[in-house]
């Protein structure tokens, strides 16, 4: 099967590496606005050739570009005969943008989000196991071609992911809580961390702030695009924080302990 | 050198294990209100004997008990001839409590905080390298015996830690930012995480919430005891969060990106 990858950063390059290693494809074309990224992906043997346009004979095309650029790429490839799929962390706004301009989604475009990542970026960070054991969420719409869904699902499974169908709005609401809000909190927290603090940190600090080094341009787009569900998640968090703060002001040890106990049980109950 | 450890949980048992392995002591007495903990520490070979009272001939006594119990133990051992030192995450309130009741600290008590820990607890989690390469902060007061400071500093260095002197108020202010606030934020965040969220988490979630399983009783005491500096740190965080929220509401991508960029630079600039 011939594949094409638009965007040879961490996600695109990891997908290509996994697809090759797992025998899904022996002909992967790569395209990147950043010529150095594409050249590096070729040099590292992650793709077979660098192209300026997506080949017509690609059976499937992964759009591994920043969330702000996905809708444009889908529109540009609307008539491509292959299955199109993306890896954007936000889904509904992309779908809505396409519907608003064109009335419907191209039937062979399957909106996707593999819930996988790394603090590292670029083709040098490509990891053939990046998707192994991770969820790959597919958020097709009623007009999406079932054959394209099957094809894309098989590709995600082929690179080791657990493919799941979900409504785009549900995806965005859940990811606002599980991913976007923690990033926002880590960024806001780091706003107050000074040099004299950093010589006195324990392991908890390193873990808590690891997501703080996420790529600013990508994450500004993700947070901005998902600002509706994210604002809701933030409001709920602030409500919880306010209750915690009152317990702290009153030095109410029982309330503090109950709060901490509930937090831990939420994690351990679910085997985290 | 004979040592005594009051409290054979993670910190006490790890100190004993490290002290034995590094040849600092071949006679370590262990005492724990929890008889099972003490028995486990003995069975695991971390201590040499279980005692009901701290032996008079111990050259140094580590008080590895919860922060709320440290002042009482210092008072109880005020006339012990050995050096007393603790491992509490909050320092000034313990010192103030002793001064308020007794007018001064016992001169051979050296308030300490090794900035090391684990999500695990109990003697079974003992780690001879828990303190290796970590900071051990000493916050002596003017009346503290310099010989006791030297002795305790040598013990922390002996188990591999980087021993540093600091004012108790500075310690508490810094730890409020680097440790207590992240815990509080993780606890409050987890208050809003539901079961349907947890099947859709990436690696960032696991890292961000790792501190969420901290022991509720210990952490309610730590946060409650350090509520002054913690409330200040929380107020500063909320101010940053408010600015982030306004950028989000306005979908101001430049402001969001600048915020995220600054957060990452704070970490990377300091080699985290």
JSON list of N, CA, C and O in Angstrom, two decimals, chain A residues 221-262:
[
{"chain": "A", "resi": 221, "resn": "UNK", "atom": "N", "xyz": [-2.51, 27.10, 19.42]},
{"chain": "A", "resi": 221, "resn": "UNK", "atom": "CA", "xyz": [-3.58, 26.76, 18.49]},
{"chain": "A", "resi": 221, "resn": "UNK", "atom": "C", "xyz": [-4.56, 25.76, 19.10]},
{"chain": "A", "resi": 221, "resn": "UNK", "atom": "O", "xyz": [-5.77, 25.90, 18.95]},
{"chain": "A", "resi": 222, "resn": "UNK", "atom": "N", "xyz": [-4.03, 24.75, 19.75]},
{"chain": "A", "resi": 222, "resn": "UNK", "atom": "CA", "xyz": [-4.90, 23.72, 20.35]},
{"chain": "A", "resi": 222, "resn": "UNK", "atom": "C", "xyz": [-5.80, 24.35, 21.41]},
{"chain": "A", "resi": 222, "resn": "UNK", "atom": "O", "xyz": [-7.02, 24.16, 21.40]},
{"chain": "A", "resi": 223, "resn": "UNK", "atom": "N", "xyz": [-5.20, 25.11, 22.32]},
{"chain": "A", "resi": 223, "resn": "UNK", "atom": "CA", "xyz": [-6.00, 25.71, 23.40]},
{"chain": "A", "resi": 223, "resn": "UNK", "atom": "C", "xyz": [-7.00, 26.71, 22.83]},
{"chain": "A", "resi": 223, "resn": "UNK", "atom": "O", "xyz": [-8.17, 26.75, 23.25]},
{"chain": "A", "resi": 224, "resn": "UNK", "atom": "N", "xyz": [-6.55, 27.52, 21.86]},
{"chain": "A", "resi": 224, "resn": "UNK", "atom": "CA", "xyz": [-7.44, 28.50, 21.27]},
{"chain": "A", "resi": 224, "resn": "UNK", "atom": "C", "xyz": [-8.60, 27.84, 20.53]},
{"chain": "A", "resi": 224, "resn": "UNK", "atom": "O", "xyz": [-9.76, 28.25, 20.66]},
{"chain": "A", "resi": 225, "resn": "UNK", "atom": "N", "xyz": [-8.29, 26.80, 19.78]},
{"chain": "A", "resi": 225, "resn": "UNK", "atom": "CA", "xyz": [-9.32, 26.13, 18.99]},
{"chain": "A", "resi": 225, "resn": "UNK", "atom": "C", "xyz": [-10.34, 25.43, 19.89]},
{"chain": "A", "resi": 225, "resn": "UNK", "atom": "O", "xyz": [-11.53, 25.37, 19.57]},
{"chain": "A", "resi": 226, "resn": "UNK", "atom": "N", "xyz": [-9.89, 24.90, 21.00]},
{"chain": "A", "resi": 226, "resn": "UNK", "atom": "CA", "xyz": [-10.80, 24.16, 21.90]},
{"chain": "A", "resi": 226, "resn": "UNK", "atom": "C", "xyz": [-11.24, 25.02, 23.08]},
{"chain": "A", "resi": 226, "resn": "UNK", "atom": "O", "xyz": [-11.59, 24.51, 24.14]},
{"chain": "A", "resi": 227, "resn": "UNK", "atom": "N", "xyz": [-11.24, 26.35, 22.89]},
{"chain": "A", "resi": 227, "resn": "UNK", "atom": "CA", "xyz": [-11.47, 27.23, 24.05]},
{"chain": "A", "resi": 227, "resn": "UNK", "atom": "C", "xyz": [-12.85, 27.08, 24.67]},
{"chain": "A", "resi": 227, "resn": "UNK", "atom": "O", "xyz": [-13.02, 27.34, 25.87]},
{"chain": "A", "resi": 228, "resn": "UNK", "atom": "N", "xyz": [-13.84, 26.63, 23.91]},
{"chain": "A", "resi": 228, "resn": "UNK", "atom": "CA", "xyz": [-15.18, 26.45, 24.47]},
{"chain": "A", "resi": 228, "resn": "UNK", "atom": "C", "xyz": [-15.18, 25.39, 25.56]},
{"chain": "A", "resi": 228, "resn": "UNK", "atom": "O", "xyz": [-15.39, 25.70, 26.75]},
{"chain": "A", "resi": 229, "resn": "UNK", "atom": "N", "xyz": [-14.91, 24.12, 25.20]},
{"chain": "A", "resi": 229, "resn": "UNK", "atom": "CA", "xyz": [-14.85, 23.08, 26.23]},
{"chain": "A", "resi": 229, "resn": "UNK", "atom": "C", "xyz": [-13.78, 23.34, 27.29]},
{"chain": "A", "resi": 229, "resn": "UNK", "atom": "O", "xyz": [-13.96, 23.00, 28.46]},
{"chain": "A", "resi": 230, "resn": "UNK", "atom": "N", "xyz": [-12.68, 23.96, 26.88]},
{"chain": "A", "resi": 230, "resn": "UNK", "atom": "CA", "xyz": [-11.60, 24.22, 27.83]},
{"chain": "A", "resi": 230, "resn": "UNK", "atom": "C", "xyz": [-12.04, 25.24, 28.88]},
{"chain": "A", "resi": 230, "resn": "UNK", "atom": "O", "xyz": [-11.74, 25.11, 30.07]},
{"chain": "A", "resi": 231, "resn": "UNK", "atom": "N", "xyz": [-12.76, 26.27, 28.45]},
{"chain": "A", "resi": 231, "resn": "UNK", "atom": "CA", "xyz": [-13.25, 27.27, 29.40]},
{"chain": "A", "resi": 231, "resn": "UNK", "atom": "C", "xyz": [-14.21, 26.63, 30.39]},
{"chain": "A", "resi": 231, "resn": "UNK", "atom": "O", "xyz": [-14.20, 26.95, 31.59]},
{"chain": "A", "resi": 232, "resn": "UNK", "atom": "N", "xyz": [-15.03, 25.70, 29.91]},
{"chain": "A", "resi": 232, "resn": "UNK", "atom": "CA", "xyz": [-15.94, 24.97, 30.83]},
{"chain": "A", "resi": 232, "resn": "UNK", "atom": "C", "xyz": [-15.15, 24.14, 31.84]},
{"chain": "A", "resi": 232, "resn": "UNK", "atom": "O", "xyz": [-15.48, 24.13, 33.03]},
{"chain": "A", "resi": 233, "resn": "UNK", "atom": "N", "xyz": [-14.14, 23.44, 31.35]},
{"chain": "A", "resi": 233, "resn": "UNK", "atom": "CA", "xyz": [-13.33, 22.61, 32.25]},
{"chain": "A", "resi": 233, "resn": "UNK", "atom": "C", "xyz": [-12.60, 23.48, 33.26]},
{"chain": "A", "resi": 233, "resn": "UNK", "atom": "O", "xyz": [-12.48, 23.13, 34.44]},
{"chain": "A", "resi": 234, "resn": "UNK", "atom": "N", "xyz": [-12.16, 24.65, 32.81]},
{"chain": "A", "resi": 234, "resn": "UNK", "atom": "CA", "xyz": [-11.44, 25.57, 33.70]},
{"chain": "A", "resi": 234, "resn": "UNK", "atom": "C", "xyz": [-12.38, 26.11, 34.78]},
{"chain": "A", "resi": 234, "resn": "UNK", "atom": "O", "xyz": [-11.98, 26.25, 35.94]},
{"chain": "A", "resi": 235, "resn": "UNK", "atom": "N", "xyz": [-13.62, 26.40, 34.39]},
{"chain": "A", "resi": 235, "resn": "UNK", "atom": "CA", "xyz": [-14.59, 26.91, 35.38]},
{"chain": "A", "resi": 235, "resn": "UNK", "atom": "C", "xyz": [-14.84, 25.86, 36.46]},
{"chain": "A", "resi": 235, "resn": "UNK", "atom": "O", "xyz": [-14.90, 26.18, 37.65]},
{"chain": "A", "resi": 236, "resn": "UNK", "atom": "N", "xyz": [-14.96, 24.61, 36.05]},
{"chain": "A", "resi": 236, "resn": "UNK", "atom": "CA", "xyz": [-15.19, 23.53, 37.02]},
{"chain": "A", "resi": 236, "resn": "UNK", "atom": "C", "xyz": [-13.97, 23.40, 37.93]},
{"chain": "A", "resi": 236, "resn": "UNK", "atom": "O", "xyz": [-14.10, 23.24, 39.15]},
{"chain": "A", "resi": 237, "resn": "UNK", "atom": "N", "xyz": [-12.78, 23.46, 37.34]},
{"chain": "A", "resi": 237, "resn": "UNK", "atom": "CA", "xyz": [-11.56, 23.38, 38.14]},
{"chain": "A", "resi": 237, "resn": "UNK", "atom": "C", "xyz": [-11.50, 24.51, 39.17]},
{"chain": "A", "resi": 237, "resn": "UNK", "atom": "O", "xyz": [-11.18, 24.30, 40.34]},
{"chain": "A", "resi": 238, "resn": "UNK", "atom": "N", "xyz": [-11.83, 25.74, 38.73]},
{"chain": "A", "resi": 238, "resn": "UNK", "atom": "CA", "xyz": [-11.76, 26.89, 39.63]},
{"chain": "A", "resi": 238, "resn": "UNK", "atom": "C", "xyz": [-12.74, 26.74, 40.80]},
{"chain": "A", "resi": 238, "resn": "UNK", "atom": "O", "xyz": [-12.46, 27.18, 41.92]},
{"chain": "A", "resi": 239, "resn": "UNK", "atom": "N", "xyz": [-13.85, 26.12, 40.51]},
{"chain": "A", "resi": 239, "resn": "UNK", "atom": "CA", "xyz": [-14.82, 25.86, 41.58]},
{"chain": "A", "resi": 239, "resn": "UNK", "atom": "C", "xyz": [-14.21, 24.90, 42.61]},
{"chain": "A", "resi": 239, "resn": "UNK", "atom": "O", "xyz": [-14.30, 25.14, 43.83]},
{"chain": "A", "resi": 240, "resn": "UNK", "atom": "N", "xyz": [-13.59, 23.83, 42.14]},
{"chain": "A", "resi": 240, "resn": "UNK", "atom": "CA", "xyz": [-12.94, 22.89, 43.05]},
{"chain": "A", "resi": 240, "resn": "UNK", "atom": "C", "xyz": [-11.80, 23.57, 43.81]},
{"chain": "A", "resi": 240, "resn": "UNK", "atom": "O", "xyz": [-11.62, 23.36, 45.01]},
{"chain": "A", "resi": 241, "resn": "UNK", "atom": "N", "xyz": [-11.04, 24.38, 43.11]},
{"chain": "A", "resi": 241, "resn": "UNK", "atom": "CA", "xyz": [-9.92, 25.07, 43.74]},
{"chain": "A", "resi": 241, "resn": "UNK", "atom": "C", "xyz": [-10.42, 26.01, 44.84]},
{"chain": "A", "resi": 241, "resn": "UNK", "atom": "O", "xyz": [-9.81, 26.10, 45.91]},
{"chain": "A", "resi": 242, "resn": "UNK", "atom": "N", "xyz": [-11.54, 26.65, 44.58]},
{"chain": "A", "resi": 242, "resn": "UNK", "atom": "CA", "xyz": [-12.13, 27.56, 45.58]},
{"chain": "A", "resi": 242, "resn": "UNK", "atom": "C", "xyz": [-12.52, 26.82, 46.84]},
{"chain": "A", "resi": 242, "resn": "UNK", "atom": "O", "xyz": [-12.29, 27.30, 47.96]},
{"chain": "A", "resi": 243, "resn": "UNK", "atom": "N", "xyz": [-13.08, 25.61, 46.67]},
{"chain": "A", "resi": 243, "resn": "UNK", "atom": "CA", "xyz": [-13.46, 24.84, 47.86]},
{"chain": "A", "resi": 243, "resn": "UNK", "atom": "C", "xyz": [-12.22, 24.40, 48.63]},
{"chain": "A", "resi": 243, "resn": "UNK", "atom": "O", "xyz": [-12.19, 24.41, 49.86]},
{"chain": "A", "resi": 244, "resn": "UNK", "atom": "N", "xyz": [-11.18, 24.02, 47.89]},
{"chain": "A", "resi": 244, "resn": "UNK", "atom": "CA", "xyz": [-9.92, 23.64, 48.53]},
{"chain": "A", "resi": 244, "resn": "UNK", "atom": "C", "xyz": [-9.34, 24.83, 49.29]},
{"chain": "A", "resi": 244, "resn": "UNK", "atom": "O", "xyz": [-8.86, 24.71, 50.43]},
{"chain": "A", "resi": 245, "resn": "UNK", "atom": "N", "xyz": [-9.42, 26.00, 48.66]},
{"chain": "A", "resi": 245, "resn": "UNK", "atom": "CA", "xyz": [-8.84, 27.21, 49.27]},
{"chain": "A", "resi": 245, "resn": "UNK", "atom": "C", "xyz": [-9.57, 27.56, 50.58]},
{"chain": "A", "resi": 245, "resn": "UNK", "atom": "O", "xyz": [-8.93, 27.97, 51.55]},
{"chain": "A", "resi": 246, "resn": "UNK", "atom": "N", "xyz": [-10.87, 27.39, 50.59]},
{"chain": "A", "resi": 246, "resn": "UNK", "atom": "CA", "xyz": [-11.62, 27.69, 51.82]},
{"chain": "A", "resi": 246, "resn": "UNK", "atom": "C", "xyz": [-11.21, 26.72, 52.94]},
{"chain": "A", "resi": 246, "resn": "UNK", "atom": "O", "xyz": [-11.05, 27.13, 54.09]},
{"chain": "A", "resi": 247, "resn": "UNK", "atom": "N", "xyz": [-11.03, 25.45, 52.58]},
{"chain": "A", "resi": 247, "resn": "UNK", "atom": "CA", "xyz": [-10.59, 24.47, 53.59]},
{"chain": "A", "resi": 247, "resn": "UNK", "atom": "C", "xyz": [-9.21, 24.86, 54.13]},
{"chain": "A", "resi": 247, "resn": "UNK", "atom": "O", "xyz": [-8.93, 24.71, 55.32]},
{"chain": "A", "resi": 248, "resn": "UNK", "atom": "N", "xyz": [-8.38, 25.39, 53.25]},
{"chain": "A", "resi": 248, "resn": "UNK", "atom": "CA", "xyz": [-7.03, 25.81, 53.64]},
{"chain": "A", "resi": 248, "resn": "UNK", "atom": "C", "xyz": [-7.10, 27.04, 54.56]},
{"chain": "A", "resi": 248, "resn": "UNK", "atom": "O", "xyz": [-6.44, 27.08, 55.60]},
{"chain": "A", "resi": 249, "resn": "UNK", "atom": "N", "xyz": [-7.90, 28.01, 54.18]},
{"chain": "A", "resi": 249, "resn": "UNK", "atom": "CA", "xyz": [-8.04, 29.23, 55.00]},
{"chain": "A", "resi": 249, "resn": "UNK", "atom": "C", "xyz": [-8.54, 28.90, 56.40]},
{"chain": "A", "resi": 249, "resn": "UNK", "atom": "O", "xyz": [-8.12, 29.50, 57.39]},
{"chain": "A", "resi": 250, "resn": "UNK", "atom": "N", "xyz": [-9.47, 27.94, 56.48]},
{"chain": "A", "resi": 250, "resn": "UNK", "atom": "CA", "xyz": [-10.03, 27.54, 57.77]},
{"chain": "A", "resi": 250, "resn": "UNK", "atom": "C", "xyz": [-9.16, 26.51, 58.48]},
{"chain": "A", "resi": 250, "resn": "UNK", "atom": "O", "xyz": [-9.52, 26.05, 59.56]},
{"chain": "A", "resi": 251, "resn": "UNK", "atom": "N", "xyz": [-8.03, 26.14, 57.84]},
{"chain": "A", "resi": 251, "resn": "UNK", "atom": "CA", "xyz": [-7.19, 25.05, 58.34]},
{"chain": "A", "resi": 251, "resn": "UNK", "atom": "C", "xyz": [-8.04, 23.84, 58.73]},
{"chain": "A", "resi": 251, "resn": "UNK", "atom": "O", "xyz": [-7.85, 23.24, 59.78]},
{"chain": "A", "resi": 252, "resn": "UNK", "atom": "N", "xyz": [-8.98, 23.51, 57.86]},
{"chain": "A", "resi": 252, "resn": "UNK", "atom": "CA", "xyz": [-9.90, 22.40, 58.09]},
{"chain": "A", "resi": 252, "resn": "UNK", "atom": "C", "xyz": [-9.24, 21.11, 57.59]},
{"chain": "A", "resi": 252, "resn": "UNK", "atom": "O", "xyz": [-9.38, 20.72, 56.43]},
{"chain": "A", "resi": 253, "resn": "UNK", "atom": "N", "xyz": [-8.49, 20.47, 58.50]},
{"chain": "A", "resi": 253, "resn": "UNK", "atom": "CA", "xyz": [-7.69, 19.31, 58.11]},
{"chain": "A", "resi": 253, "resn": "UNK", "atom": "C", "xyz": [-8.56, 18.16, 57.58]},
{"chain": "A", "resi": 253, "resn": "UNK", "atom": "O", "xyz": [-8.16, 17.43, 56.69]},
{"chain": "A", "resi": 254, "resn": "UNK", "atom": "N", "xyz": [-9.74, 18.01, 58.18]},
{"chain": "A", "resi": 254, "resn": "UNK", "atom": "CA", "xyz": [-10.62, 16.92, 57.73]},
{"chain": "A", "resi": 254, "resn": "UNK", "atom": "C", "xyz": [-11.06, 17.14, 56.28]},
{"chain": "A", "resi": 254, "resn": "UNK", "atom": "O", "xyz": [-11.06, 16.22, 55.47]},
{"chain": "A", "resi": 255, "resn": "UNK", "atom": "N", "xyz": [-11.43, 18.38, 55.97]},
{"chain": "A", "resi": 255, "resn": "UNK", "atom": "CA", "xyz": [-11.86, 18.68, 54.60]},
{"chain": "A", "resi": 255, "resn": "UNK", "atom": "C", "xyz": [-10.69, 18.53, 53.62]},
{"chain": "A", "resi": 255, "resn": "UNK", "atom": "O", "xyz": [-10.84, 17.99, 52.53]},
{"chain": "A", "resi": 256, "resn": "UNK", "atom": "N", "xyz": [-9.50, 18.99, 54.04]},
{"chain": "A", "resi": 256, "resn": "UNK", "atom": "CA", "xyz": [-8.32, 18.85, 53.18]},
{"chain": "A", "resi": 256, "resn": "UNK", "atom": "C", "xyz": [-8.04, 17.38, 52.91]},
{"chain": "A", "resi": 256, "resn": "UNK", "atom": "O", "xyz": [-7.81, 16.96, 51.77]},
{"chain": "A", "resi": 257, "resn": "UNK", "atom": "N", "xyz": [-8.08, 16.59, 53.98]},
{"chain": "A", "resi": 257, "resn": "UNK", "atom": "CA", "xyz": [-7.78, 15.17, 53.84]},
{"chain": "A", "resi": 257, "resn": "UNK", "atom": "C", "xyz": [-8.81, 14.47, 52.95]},
{"chain": "A", "resi": 257, "resn": "UNK", "atom": "O", "xyz": [-8.45, 13.62, 52.13]},
{"chain": "A", "resi": 258, "resn": "UNK", "atom": "N", "xyz": [-10.08, 14.82, 53.12]},
{"chain": "A", "resi": 258, "resn": "UNK", "atom": "CA", "xyz": [-11.13, 14.21, 52.30]},
{"chain": "A", "resi": 258, "resn": "UNK", "atom": "C", "xyz": [-10.91, 14.54, 50.82]},
{"chain": "A", "resi": 258, "resn": "UNK", "atom": "O", "xyz": [-11.09, 13.69, 49.94]},
{"chain": "A", "resi": 259, "resn": "UNK", "atom": "N", "xyz": [-10.51, 15.76, 50.57]},
{"chain": "A", "resi": 259, "resn": "UNK", "atom": "CA", "xyz": [-10.25, 16.23, 49.21]},
{"chain": "A", "resi": 259, "resn": "UNK", "atom": "C", "xyz": [-9.10, 15.43, 48.59]},
{"chain": "A", "resi": 259, "resn": "UNK", "atom": "O", "xyz": [-9.18, 14.92, 47.46]},
{"chain": "A", "resi": 260, "resn": "UNK", "atom": "N", "xyz": [-8.00, 15.29, 49.33]},
{"chain": "A", "resi": 260, "resn": "UNK", "atom": "CA", "xyz": [-6.81, 14.60, 48.83]},
{"chain": "A", "resi": 260, "resn": "UNK", "atom": "C", "xyz": [-7.10, 13.11, 48.66]},
{"chain": "A", "resi": 260, "resn": "UNK", "atom": "O", "xyz": [-6.69, 12.48, 47.68]},
{"chain": "A", "resi": 261, "resn": "UNK", "atom": "N", "xyz": [-7.85, 12.59, 49.61]},
{"chain": "A", "resi": 261, "resn": "UNK", "atom": "CA", "xyz": [-8.21, 11.17, 49.56]},
{"chain": "A", "resi": 261, "resn": "UNK", "atom": "C", "xyz": [-9.04, 10.88, 48.31]},
{"chain": "A", "resi": 261, "resn": "UNK", "atom": "O", "xyz": [-8.81, 9.90, 47.60]},
{"chain": "A", "resi": 262, "resn": "UNK", "atom": "N", "xyz": [-10.01, 11.76, 48.04]},
{"chain": "A", "resi": 262, "resn": "UNK", "atom": "CA", "xyz": [-10.87, 11.56, 46.86]},
{"chain": "A", "resi": 262, "resn": "UNK", "atom": "C", "xyz": [-10.05, 11.65, 45.57]},
{"chain": "A", "resi": 262, "resn": "UNK", "atom": "O", "xyz": [-10.25, 10.87, 44.63]}
]
